[in-house]
Tab-separated table of C-alpha atoms in Angstrom:
chain	number	residue	atom	x	y	z
H	1	MET	CA	128.981	-11.756	66.917
H	2	SER	CA	127.006	-9.424	69.192
H	3	GLU	CA	125.992	-10.769	72.595
H	4	LEU	CA	123.555	-13.642	72.072
H	5	ASN	CA	121.254	-12.400	74.837
H	6	ALA	CA	120.832	-9.088	72.960
H	7	LEU	CA	119.167	-10.812	69.988
H	8	THR	CA	115.483	-10.381	69.195
H	9	ILE	CA	113.226	-13.447	68.980
H	10	ALA	CA	113.120	-13.126	65.167
H	11	GLU	CA	116.937	-12.902	64.893
H	12	ALA	CA	117.473	-15.813	67.284
H	13	ARG	CA	114.908	-17.949	65.466
H	14	ASP	CA	116.691	-17.411	62.145
H	15	LYS	CA	120.113	-18.160	63.658
H	16	LEU	CA	118.773	-21.299	65.351
H	17	ARG	CA	117.271	-22.515	62.055
H	18	ALA	CA	120.498	-21.759	60.188
H	19	GLY	CA	122.522	-23.674	62.761
H	20	ASP	CA	124.604	-20.575	63.635
H	21	VAL	CA	123.707	-20.880	67.300
H	22	THR	CA	122.089	-23.412	69.643
H	23	SER	CA	119.370	-22.885	72.213
H	24	VAL	CA	121.830	-24.074	74.879
H	25	GLN	CA	124.228	-21.250	73.905
H	26	LEU	CA	121.403	-18.679	73.954
H	27	THR	CA	120.247	-19.953	77.330
H	28	GLU	CA	123.793	-19.842	78.749
H	29	ALA	CA	124.156	-16.217	77.602
H	30	CYS	CA	120.853	-15.203	79.222
H	31	LEU	CA	121.509	-17.029	82.501
H	32	LYS	CA	124.969	-15.425	82.692
H	33	ALA	CA	123.483	-11.956	82.023
H	34	ALA	CA	120.805	-12.544	84.671
H	35	ASP	CA	123.429	-13.715	87.149
H	36	GLU	CA	125.431	-10.518	86.599
H	37	ALA	CA	122.349	-8.311	86.968
H	38	GLN	CA	121.479	-8.980	90.613
H	39	ALA	CA	121.467	-5.203	91.151
H	40	LEU	CA	118.308	-4.925	89.020
H	41	ASN	CA	116.426	-7.449	91.213
H	42	ALA	CA	114.428	-8.559	88.153
H	43	VAL	CA	114.877	-12.353	88.345
H	44	VAL	CA	113.635	-13.682	91.695
H	45	HIS	CA	113.641	-17.465	91.124
H	46	SER	CA	116.357	-18.589	88.712
H	47	THR	CA	115.659	-21.975	87.065
H	48	PRO	CA	118.888	-23.022	85.273
H	49	GLU	CA	118.206	-26.795	85.501
H	50	ILE	CA	114.804	-26.433	83.836
H	51	ALA	CA	116.257	-23.988	81.292
H	52	PHE	CA	119.036	-26.311	80.123
H	53	GLU	CA	116.698	-29.296	79.947
H	54	GLN	CA	114.255	-27.280	77.784
H	55	ALA	CA	117.090	-25.858	75.663
H	56	LYS	CA	118.515	-29.322	74.902
H	57	ALA	CA	115.057	-30.577	73.932
H	58	ALA	CA	114.583	-27.489	71.734
H	59	ASP	CA	117.884	-28.089	69.941
H	60	LYS	CA	116.764	-31.644	69.141
H	61	ARG	CA	113.462	-30.373	67.740
H	62	ILE	CA	115.191	-27.746	65.626
H	63	SER	CA	117.662	-30.235	64.174
H	64	ALA	CA	114.726	-32.577	63.387
H	65	GLY	CA	113.208	-29.695	61.403
H	66	ASP	CA	109.747	-29.504	63.001
H	67	ALA	CA	110.242	-26.573	65.361
H	68	PRO	CA	107.716	-23.726	65.845
H	69	ALA	CA	108.909	-20.097	65.870
H	70	MET	CA	109.332	-19.879	69.685
H	71	CYS	CA	111.398	-23.083	69.868
H	72	GLY	CA	114.669	-22.535	71.746
H	73	ILE	CA	113.894	-18.932	72.781
H	74	PRO	CA	114.867	-18.055	76.412
H	75	LEU	CA	112.068	-16.219	78.225
H	76	GLY	CA	111.424	-14.780	81.672
H	77	ILE	CA	108.076	-15.658	83.279
H	78	LYS	CA	106.302	-13.128	85.508
H	79	ASP	CA	105.812	-14.502	89.026
H	80	LEU	CA	102.014	-14.294	88.555
H	81	PHE	CA	102.036	-17.367	86.251
H	82	CYS	CA	101.890	-20.742	88.002
H	83	THR	CA	104.833	-22.900	86.956
H	84	LYS	CA	104.864	-26.534	88.044
H	85	GLY	CA	107.296	-27.216	90.881
H	86	VAL	CA	108.697	-23.665	90.776
H	87	ALA	CA	107.892	-20.974	93.348
H	88	SER	CA	104.903	-18.909	92.153
H	89	GLN	CA	104.282	-16.286	94.796
H	90	ALA	CA	102.687	-13.337	92.980
H	91	ALA	CA	105.443	-11.410	94.851
H	92	SER	CA	103.444	-11.790	98.070
H	93	GLY	CA	104.433	-12.995	101.524
H	94	ILE	CA	101.102	-14.784	101.842
H	95	LEU	CA	102.135	-17.299	99.149
H	96	GLU	CA	105.661	-17.889	100.439
H	97	GLY	CA	106.780	-21.429	99.670
H	98	PHE	CA	103.920	-22.116	97.222
H	99	LYS	CA	105.072	-24.400	94.401
H	100	PRO	CA	102.118	-25.339	92.177
H	101	GLU	CA	101.503	-28.904	91.072
H	102	TYR	CA	100.233	-27.593	87.734
H	103	GLU	CA	101.294	-25.335	84.873
H	104	SER	CA	99.372	-22.256	83.684
H	105	THR	CA	97.877	-22.517	80.194
H	106	VAL	CA	100.132	-19.714	78.888
H	107	THR	CA	103.357	-21.330	80.103
H	108	THR	CA	102.140	-24.754	78.918
H	109	GLN	CA	101.615	-23.358	75.419
H	110	LEU	CA	104.968	-21.562	75.398
H	111	PHE	CA	106.810	-24.667	76.614
H	112	ASP	CA	104.925	-26.846	74.101
H	113	ALA	CA	106.209	-24.443	71.435
H	114	GLY	CA	109.750	-25.110	72.699
H	115	ALA	CA	110.365	-21.891	74.663
H	116	VAL	CA	112.905	-21.952	77.513
H	117	MET	CA	112.263	-20.516	81.002
H	118	ILE	CA	115.327	-18.882	82.573
H	119	GLY	CA	113.428	-17.983	85.744
H	120	LYS	CA	110.526	-16.204	87.430
H	121	LEU	CA	110.463	-12.406	87.333
H	122	ASN	CA	109.721	-9.822	90.004
H	123	MET	CA	106.485	-7.805	89.990
H	124	ASP	CA	104.222	-5.730	92.215
H	125	GLU	CA	102.460	-7.822	94.863
H	126	PHE	CA	99.386	-9.485	93.283
H	127	ALA	CA	100.012	-7.154	90.304
H	128	MET	CA	98.883	-4.152	92.362
H	129	GLY	CA	101.160	-1.211	91.667
H	130	SER	CA	102.597	1.047	88.983
H	131	SER	CA	106.220	1.173	90.124
H	132	ASN	CA	107.243	-2.320	91.299
H	133	GLU	CA	107.703	-1.114	94.875
H	134	THR	CA	105.090	-3.378	96.510
H	135	SER	CA	106.943	-6.686	95.980
H	136	VAL	CA	107.893	-8.953	98.868
H	137	TYR	CA	111.196	-9.454	96.987
H	138	GLY	CA	112.006	-5.726	97.109
H	139	ASN	CA	112.037	-3.071	94.373
H	140	VAL	CA	112.967	-3.773	90.767
H	141	ILE	CA	115.427	-1.238	89.353
H	142	ASN	CA	115.085	0.223	85.862
H	143	PRO	CA	118.272	-0.459	83.819
H	144	TRP	CA	117.967	3.110	82.452
H	145	ARG	CA	119.351	6.107	84.309
H	146	ARG	CA	119.015	9.819	83.709
H	147	ASP	CA	122.027	11.358	82.004
H	148	GLY	CA	124.693	12.097	84.615
H	149	ASP	CA	122.474	10.973	87.485
H	150	GLU	CA	122.664	7.719	89.458
H	151	THR	CA	119.189	7.928	91.027
H	152	ALA	CA	117.439	4.535	90.924
H	153	LEU	CA	114.369	4.746	88.672
H	154	THR	CA	111.205	2.652	88.556
H	155	PRO	CA	110.761	0.215	85.668
H	156	GLY	CA	106.991	0.716	86.043
H	157	GLY	CA	104.542	-1.875	87.272
H	158	SER	CA	103.169	-4.318	87.836
H	159	SER	CA	105.271	-6.170	85.213
H	160	GLY	CA	108.426	-4.283	86.274
H	161	GLY	CA	110.615	-7.376	86.496
H	162	SER	CA	109.607	-8.407	82.964
H	163	ALA	CA	110.292	-4.890	81.634
H	164	SER	CA	113.671	-4.594	83.346
H	165	ALA	CA	114.770	-8.114	82.297
H	166	VAL	CA	113.925	-7.576	78.609
H	167	ALA	CA	115.445	-4.065	78.475
H	168	ALA	CA	118.666	-5.304	80.121
H	169	ASP	CA	118.853	-8.357	77.786
H	170	LEU	CA	118.501	-10.915	80.593
H	171	CYS	CA	116.077	-12.804	78.337
H	172	LEU	CA	114.841	-12.363	74.768
H	173	ALA	CA	111.263	-11.629	75.890
H	174	ALA	CA	108.992	-12.101	78.896
H	175	THR	CA	105.385	-12.712	79.842
H	176	GLY	CA	103.482	-9.851	81.434
H	177	THR	CA	99.945	-9.260	82.637
H	178	ASP	CA	97.894	-6.112	82.193
H	179	THR	CA	94.937	-5.181	84.422
H	180	GLY	CA	95.109	-1.391	84.046
H	181	GLY	CA	98.318	-0.832	82.070
H	182	SER	CA	100.748	-3.267	83.705
H	183	ILE	CA	102.314	-4.353	80.385
H	184	ARG	CA	102.163	-1.061	78.483
H	185	GLN	CA	103.329	1.394	81.181
H	186	PRO	CA	106.496	-0.573	82.142
H	187	ALA	CA	107.275	-1.237	78.460
H	188	ALA	CA	107.176	2.525	77.822
H	189	PHE	CA	109.368	3.221	80.878
H	190	VAL	CA	112.174	0.899	79.683
H	191	GLY	CA	112.046	1.375	75.901
H	192	ILE	CA	110.605	-2.002	74.857
H	193	THR	CA	107.355	-3.090	73.173
H	194	GLY	CA	104.457	-4.434	75.258
H	195	MET	CA	101.217	-5.886	73.910
H	196	LYS	CA	97.944	-6.248	75.836
H	197	PRO	CA	95.635	-8.478	73.761
H	198	THR	CA	91.828	-8.334	73.596
H	199	TYR	CA	90.219	-9.646	76.794
H	200	GLY	CA	89.659	-13.372	76.197
H	201	ARG	CA	92.379	-13.817	73.548
H	202	VAL	CA	94.843	-15.365	76.038
H	203	SER	CA	93.824	-17.827	78.754
H	204	ARG	CA	93.861	-16.627	82.363
H	205	TRP	CA	93.928	-20.189	83.741
H	206	GLY	CA	96.809	-20.658	86.163
H	207	VAL	CA	97.501	-16.912	86.356
H	208	VAL	CA	96.977	-15.635	89.914
H	209	ALA	CA	93.872	-13.423	89.703
H	210	PHE	CA	93.765	-9.718	90.585
H	211	ALA	CA	90.629	-8.386	88.822
H	212	SER	CA	89.168	-11.161	86.701
H	213	SER	CA	87.171	-9.015	84.261
H	214	LEU	CA	90.246	-6.881	83.472
H	215	ASP	CA	93.320	-9.167	83.710
H	216	GLN	CA	94.942	-10.182	80.438
H	217	ALA	CA	98.344	-11.767	79.780
H	218	GLY	CA	100.544	-10.641	76.903
H	219	PRO	CA	104.096	-10.499	75.553
H	220	MET	CA	106.819	-7.978	76.452
H	221	ALA	CA	109.593	-8.010	73.868
H	222	LYS	CA	112.229	-6.028	71.962
H	223	SER	CA	110.130	-5.326	68.848
H	224	VAL	CA	106.619	-5.438	67.415
H	225	ARG	CA	107.596	-8.512	65.364
H	226	ASP	CA	108.719	-10.334	68.515
H	227	CYS	CA	105.398	-9.504	70.218
H	228	ALA	CA	103.544	-10.924	67.197
H	229	ILE	CA	105.579	-14.174	67.230
H	230	MET	CA	105.182	-14.635	70.992
H	231	LEU	CA	101.483	-13.701	71.127
H	232	GLU	CA	100.662	-16.369	68.555
H	233	ALA	CA	102.195	-19.001	70.865
H	234	MET	CA	100.409	-17.607	73.963
H	235	ALA	CA	96.941	-17.103	72.492
H	236	GLY	CA	94.132	-19.549	71.821
H	237	HIS	CA	90.913	-20.965	73.219
H	238	ASP	CA	91.133	-22.700	76.593
H	239	PRO	CA	88.122	-24.685	77.898
H	240	LYS	CA	89.543	-24.259	81.438
H	241	ASP	CA	88.919	-20.474	81.240
H	242	SER	CA	85.238	-19.564	80.821
H	243	THR	CA	86.190	-16.091	79.512
H	244	SER	CA	88.499	-17.486	76.807
H	245	ALA	CA	87.252	-16.779	73.272
H	246	GLU	CA	86.730	-19.665	70.879
H	247	LEU	CA	88.478	-17.972	67.987
H	248	ALA	CA	91.222	-19.147	65.670
H	249	VAL	CA	94.616	-17.535	66.266
H	250	PRO	CA	95.927	-15.945	63.065
H	251	ASN	CA	99.562	-15.814	61.977
H	252	PHE	CA	100.186	-12.385	63.511
H	253	GLU	CA	103.702	-12.090	62.115
H	254	ALA	CA	102.462	-12.555	58.539
H	255	MET	CA	100.209	-9.507	59.017
H	256	LEU	CA	103.155	-7.156	59.664
H	257	THR	CA	103.550	-5.396	56.340
H	258	GLY	CA	104.028	-1.951	57.906
H	259	GLU	CA	101.652	-0.717	55.188
H	260	VAL	CA	99.007	1.653	56.613
H	261	LYS	CA	98.042	3.686	53.537
H	262	GLY	CA	94.382	4.599	53.661
H	263	GLN	CA	93.954	3.640	57.310
H	264	THR	CA	92.345	6.105	59.697
H	265	ILE	CA	94.071	6.841	63.017
H	266	GLY	CA	92.100	8.654	65.714
H	267	ILE	CA	93.590	11.179	68.156
H	268	PRO	CA	91.322	11.509	71.223
H	269	LYS	CA	91.079	15.074	72.508
H	270	GLU	CA	90.293	13.845	76.054
H	271	TYR	CA	93.828	12.453	76.402
H	272	ARG	CA	95.264	15.994	76.447
H	273	MET	CA	95.528	16.198	80.213
H	274	ASP	CA	96.100	19.305	82.300
H	275	GLY	CA	99.726	19.517	83.372
H	276	MET	CA	100.879	16.912	80.853
H	277	PRO	CA	104.636	17.362	80.297
H	278	GLU	CA	105.506	19.170	77.082
H	279	GLU	CA	107.760	16.285	76.068
H	280	ILE	CA	104.838	13.837	76.051
H	281	GLU	CA	102.790	16.310	73.999
H	282	THR	CA	105.683	16.669	71.514
H	283	LEU	CA	106.207	12.887	71.319
H	284	TRP	CA	102.496	12.421	70.568
H	285	ALA	CA	102.677	15.032	67.783
H	286	GLU	CA	105.755	13.284	66.351
H	287	GLY	CA	103.966	9.914	66.385
H	288	ARG	CA	101.038	11.469	64.606
H	289	ALA	CA	103.370	12.899	61.947
H	290	MET	CA	105.106	9.516	61.507
H	291	LEU	CA	101.826	7.722	60.822
H	292	GLU	CA	100.719	10.516	58.500
H	293	ASP	CA	104.022	10.114	56.664
H	294	ALA	CA	103.272	6.379	56.352
H	295	GLY	CA	100.081	7.264	54.477
H	296	ALA	CA	97.529	7.037	57.287
H	297	LYS	CA	94.740	9.575	57.623
H	298	ILE	CA	94.763	11.292	61.031
H	299	VAL	CA	91.438	12.429	62.523
H	300	ASP	CA	90.513	14.044	65.825
H	301	ILE	CA	88.038	11.966	67.818
H	302	SER	CA	86.179	12.220	71.109
H	303	LEU	CA	85.957	9.594	73.855
H	304	PRO	CA	83.743	11.654	76.170
H	305	HIS	CA	83.669	9.349	79.200
H	306	THR	CA	87.477	9.095	79.504
H	307	LYS	CA	87.533	11.396	82.540
H	308	TYR	CA	85.529	8.839	84.529
H	309	ALA	CA	87.817	5.920	83.623
H	310	LEU	CA	90.276	6.122	86.534
H	311	PRO	CA	87.577	6.475	89.239
H	312	ALA	CA	85.573	3.612	87.663
H	313	TYR	CA	88.680	1.420	87.398
H	314	TYR	CA	89.638	2.054	91.036
H	315	VAL	CA	86.187	0.849	92.104
H	316	VAL	CA	85.879	-2.190	89.801
H	317	ALA	CA	89.461	-3.499	90.199
H	318	PRO	CA	89.605	-3.370	94.042
H	319	ALA	CA	86.086	-4.870	94.239
H	320	GLU	CA	87.184	-7.863	92.174
H	321	ALA	CA	90.486	-8.040	94.074
H	322	SER	CA	88.719	-8.173	97.436
H	323	SER	CA	86.621	-11.066	96.148
H	324	ASN	CA	89.573	-12.912	94.522
H	325	LEU	CA	91.903	-12.489	97.491
H	326	ALA	CA	89.362	-13.731	100.043
H	327	ARG	CA	90.692	-17.265	99.451
H	328	TYR	CA	94.081	-16.373	101.015
H	329	ASP	CA	92.960	-16.787	104.598
H	330	GLY	CA	95.420	-19.244	106.123
H	331	VAL	CA	92.883	-22.075	105.789
H	332	ARG	CA	92.240	-22.595	102.089
H	333	TYR	CA	95.443	-20.982	100.791
H	334	GLY	CA	98.385	-19.020	101.998
H	335	HIS	CA	100.397	-18.207	105.086
H	336	ARG	CA	98.866	-19.049	108.468
H	337	ALA	CA	99.878	-16.914	111.442
H	338	ALA	CA	100.998	-18.401	114.754
H	339	LEU	CA	98.126	-18.027	117.214
H	340	GLY	CA	98.176	-16.931	120.828
H	341	GLN	CA	96.279	-18.554	123.650
H	342	GLY	CA	92.563	-17.938	123.366
H	343	ASP	CA	92.756	-16.911	119.695
H	344	GLY	CA	89.825	-18.142	117.637
H	345	ILE	CA	89.097	-18.439	113.908
H	346	ASN	CA	88.570	-14.671	113.481
H	347	GLU	CA	91.922	-13.855	115.048
H	348	MET	CA	93.573	-16.461	112.811
H	349	TYR	CA	92.093	-14.871	109.675
H	350	GLU	CA	92.996	-11.360	110.796
H	351	LYS	CA	96.570	-12.160	111.810
H	352	SER	CA	97.276	-14.349	108.758
H	353	ARG	CA	96.082	-11.716	106.296
H	354	ALA	CA	97.714	-8.842	108.204
H	355	GLU	CA	101.089	-10.655	108.157
H	356	GLY	CA	100.820	-12.043	104.619
H	357	PHE	CA	99.610	-9.041	102.617
H	358	GLY	CA	101.552	-5.819	101.968
H	359	ASP	CA	100.123	-2.324	102.488
H	360	GLU	CA	98.941	-1.677	98.913
H	361	VAL	CA	97.131	-5.020	98.718
H	362	LYS	CA	95.478	-4.346	102.105
H	363	ARG	CA	94.448	-0.891	100.895
H	364	ARG	CA	92.808	-2.246	97.740
H	365	VAL	CA	91.111	-5.137	99.545
H	366	MET	CA	89.614	-2.660	102.032
H	367	ILE	CA	88.458	-0.304	99.263
H	368	GLY	CA	86.975	-3.262	97.382
H	369	THR	CA	85.193	-4.647	100.421
H	370	TYR	CA	83.789	-1.171	101.163
H	371	VAL	CA	82.391	-0.583	97.648
H	372	LEU	CA	80.789	-4.049	97.656
H	373	SER	CA	79.201	-3.637	101.092
H	374	ALA	CA	75.400	-3.506	101.357
H	375	GLY	CA	75.013	0.248	101.790
H	376	PHE	CA	77.449	1.252	99.038
H	377	TYR	CA	77.043	-1.398	96.326
H	378	ASP	CA	74.717	0.743	94.196
H	379	ALA	CA	76.430	4.048	94.930
H	380	TYR	CA	79.872	2.796	93.891
H	381	TYR	CA	80.113	-0.629	92.278
H	382	ASN	CA	76.981	-0.562	90.115
H	383	ARG	CA	77.654	3.023	89.086
H	384	ALA	CA	81.221	2.113	88.100
H	385	ARG	CA	79.885	-0.779	85.998
H	386	ARG	CA	77.536	1.608	84.180
H	387	VAL	CA	80.410	4.020	83.519
H	388	ARG	CA	82.444	1.095	82.187
H	389	ALA	CA	79.655	0.316	79.694
H	390	LEU	CA	79.697	3.966	78.536
H	391	ILE	CA	83.478	3.907	78.061
H	392	LYS	CA	83.167	0.723	75.981
H	393	LYS	CA	80.451	2.380	73.877
H	394	ASP	CA	82.695	5.431	73.256
H	395	PHE	CA	85.224	3.137	71.589
H	396	GLU	CA	82.549	1.199	69.672
H	397	ASP	CA	81.156	4.459	68.252
H	398	VAL	CA	84.600	5.632	67.139
H	399	PHE	CA	85.442	2.305	65.457
H	400	ALA	CA	81.985	2.193	63.827
H	401	ALA	CA	82.686	5.646	62.365
H	402	GLY	CA	85.638	4.221	60.414
H	403	VAL	CA	88.613	4.682	62.736
H	404	ASP	CA	91.082	1.757	62.455
H	405	ALA	CA	93.294	2.501	65.475
H	406	ILE	CA	93.727	5.182	68.142
H	407	LEU	CA	97.056	6.854	69.013
H	408	THR	CA	97.655	8.148	72.544
H	409	PRO	CA	100.566	8.635	74.952
H	410	ALA	CA	101.407	5.457	76.921
H	411	THR	CA	102.344	7.207	80.173
H	412	PRO	CA	102.009	10.719	81.631
H	413	SER	CA	105.820	10.952	82.067
H	414	SER	CA	109.052	9.039	81.593
H	415	ALA	CA	110.275	6.774	84.435
H	416	PHE	CA	110.287	8.492	87.832
H	417	ALA	CA	112.572	7.897	90.811
H	418	LEU	CA	111.799	4.991	93.133
H	419	GLY	CA	110.087	6.280	96.270
H	420	GLN	CA	108.972	9.479	94.537
H	421	GLU	CA	105.236	8.741	94.367
H	422	PHE	CA	105.035	5.688	96.577
H	423	ASP	CA	103.647	7.478	99.638
H	424	ASP	CA	100.779	9.054	97.707
H	425	PRO	CA	98.456	6.366	96.318
H	426	VAL	CA	96.463	8.842	94.209
H	427	GLN	CA	99.616	10.182	92.483
H	428	MET	CA	100.599	6.584	91.793
H	429	TYR	CA	97.157	5.713	90.398
H	430	LEU	CA	97.421	8.625	87.928
H	431	ASN	CA	100.159	6.666	86.112
H	432	ASP	CA	97.389	4.516	84.631
H	433	VAL	CA	95.470	7.464	83.195
H	434	PHE	CA	96.100	6.583	79.521
H	435	THR	CA	95.888	2.812	79.857
H	436	VAL	CA	92.899	1.839	82.048
H	437	THR	CA	90.252	2.663	79.411
H	438	VAL	CA	91.616	-0.164	77.242
H	439	ASN	CA	91.115	-2.725	80.038
H	440	LEU	CA	87.662	-1.410	80.953
H	441	ALA	CA	86.614	-1.805	77.297
H	442	GLY	CA	88.456	-5.145	76.836
H	443	LEU	CA	90.372	-3.847	73.800
H	444	PRO	CA	93.874	-4.655	72.507
H	445	GLY	CA	96.579	-2.040	73.169
H	446	ILE	CA	100.290	-1.862	72.437
H	447	ALA	CA	103.071	0.424	73.715
H	448	VAL	CA	105.866	1.221	71.254
H	449	PRO	CA	109.095	3.086	72.181
H	450	VAL	CA	109.374	6.235	70.054
H	451	GLY	CA	112.039	8.521	71.535
H	452	LEU	CA	114.101	9.755	74.468
H	453	ASP	CA	113.279	12.684	76.740
H	454	LYS	CA	115.808	15.440	77.472
H	455	GLN	CA	117.207	13.382	80.381
H	456	GLY	CA	117.922	10.462	78.043
H	457	LEU	CA	115.034	8.267	79.216
H	458	PRO	CA	112.773	6.301	76.831
H	459	MET	CA	109.196	7.361	76.135
H	460	GLY	CA	106.501	5.374	74.359
H	461	LEU	CA	103.225	5.856	72.546
H	462	GLN	CA	100.160	3.637	72.793
H	463	LEU	CA	98.020	2.331	69.954
H	464	ILE	CA	94.533	0.982	70.683
H	465	GLY	CA	92.784	-1.343	68.240
H	466	LYS	CA	89.472	-3.023	67.531
H	467	PRO	CA	88.577	-6.151	69.484
H	468	TRP	CA	90.187	-9.354	68.112
H	469	GLU	CA	92.208	-7.368	65.577
H	470	GLU	CA	95.620	-7.625	67.255
H	471	GLY	CA	97.242	-8.352	63.882
H	472	ALA	CA	95.940	-5.149	62.304
H	473	LEU	CA	96.916	-3.191	65.436
H	474	MET	CA	100.459	-4.599	65.463
H	475	ASN	CA	100.753	-3.705	61.781
H	476	VAL	CA	100.084	-0.025	62.615
H	477	ALA	CA	102.574	-0.390	65.489
H	478	GLN	CA	105.079	-1.775	62.961
H	479	ALA	CA	104.650	1.339	60.800
H	480	LEU	CA	105.264	3.519	63.870
H	481	GLU	CA	108.287	1.447	64.929
H	482	ASP	CA	109.787	1.590	61.414
H	483	ARG	CA	109.602	5.379	61.337
H	484	ALA	CA	110.602	6.010	64.957
H	485	GLY	CA	113.722	3.852	64.469
H	486	PHE	CA	114.169	3.514	68.243
H	487	VAL	CA	117.348	1.493	68.872
H	488	SER	CA	118.624	3.041	72.124
H	489	LYS	CA	119.702	0.728	74.927
H	490	PRO	CA	120.496	1.522	78.557
H	491	SER	CA	124.221	1.972	79.349
H	492	LYS	CA	125.337	-0.952	81.503
H	493	TRP	CA	126.019	0.122	85.088
H	494	TRP	CA	124.871	-2.997	86.956
C-alpha cells in the first residue's frame, strides 16, 4: 500500500468506509511525516493528543455507519483559526501564549464532521505576505526545489504552511485563508489545488481578522474533488458572522461531472501583463486548449479596471488592517511591553506594538492609518472603494453577457527563492496581481496545478466563477484537472 499520508481525502474516505484503514492509522502516518519534516517549518504547534482522541472518535463513528465524508481525515489548521486550548498566534509575537477559550466556526464544523487536527500551520504574520517570510516562527520552506539546485524556495503566502504541509503529505488537506490570493498563490507554487469561496460562503467567526471585507477561508487540498468535499464541511450560514450568507450548502462533490460542453470560458486581455514570463503565457494557452478540447467555448473578454486592482487593494486592505489590529495594544489584547520609569499610557502602547508586530505588519498598519486620516480619506480610501465597485461591475457585465467562468494565470511566476523579493515590498505585492480582483469583487476562485516549468517547478492556472456558484466553478476546474493530468510530487529531501 502506498504511504497512507499520501492519500487524497476521497481515497481515504473510501478506504475508511471499506475498513481497509483506520483514522488512527492515517493520523499516525501524518504525525510521523510531520515529525520528519521539521526542515519545512510548516507545522508550528503539533497536537498529537487531540489528533488521536479525534481519530478514535472518528473510527467509532465510521464503524457505527453514520459518518460524514470528512470523518477521520487528518487536516492541518492554519494558525489564523482559533482552536480551543491550542496556541493561535496568527504567527505574530504580539499574540504569544494566546490559547483561545473558544473554537472558530470553521474548525467547529470540521471537527463536528469528524475531521482530525494534526496541528497548527505556519503562515505570514496576520496573513500579511506573499512568501511566508513574515512569520514569528521563521520562514516556511517549499518542498519543491529547482532541478539540480538546493536553493530554498518560498511556498507562497500567506497560507504557506498549509501549502507546504499538503504538498509534502504531512496532512491530507489544510485550511487556508485568502484576502488577496493567500490560498490560490501558494497552491500554485506547490502544485496543489486551492479554493477561495464567494465572500460570505464560509464563516469568518473565530478567524483572526486582517481585512474584514476581503478575508475568506477555504480548503487547500490535493485535488478538485477534495476541495469540494472539504468546502461542503466548512461552508454554511453562521449567525455569529454578520457577513455570512444565509444560503443552503449544496453537495459540491455531486456537481463534479467534468462535463463543460457548451459552457463559455472568458480570457481577459488585461491579464496579459508586460514582462510576464513566456512559460506562464504558454501555460495559459495550454489551459485554454484543454478547456476547448473538453467542449467549452473560449471567448476573449475585457475587464477594463483590472489595472487599478492592486493599488485599490493596497489601500483597502491596509485600511481595514489598521482598524482591526488597533485592538492589539497591550491592554485589550496582546503582548504588553515592560515599562521604564516615567512611562505613561502612550509609551506603553508604542512599546507594546513596536515589540509585538513585525515589519510588514507595521508597514501596512501605517499605510492604513495614513489613508484613513482626515486629510487623505477621500483622496485614497473613498477613491479605492469606488474603484472596487467598478472592478465588481466589470465581472458582473462579463457574467451577464453569458460567460460561465474566467481562466487566468494564478501567479506571475513559479516559486521564487526565499529572500529574493523580501526587501522590496512593491515587488512582493506584484505577486497578487492576478488574484486580488477576485477578493475585491467577492467572487469564488480556484487555483489548479497544470504543469511544470523548465526548472521542474509547478505552475497553476486560476478559474474565476460567478458568486455562490462554487460547484459550477469546481466542475470547470475538474475538467481542467482531468486534462492536465498533473500528478508530479516534490522529491523528498527533507
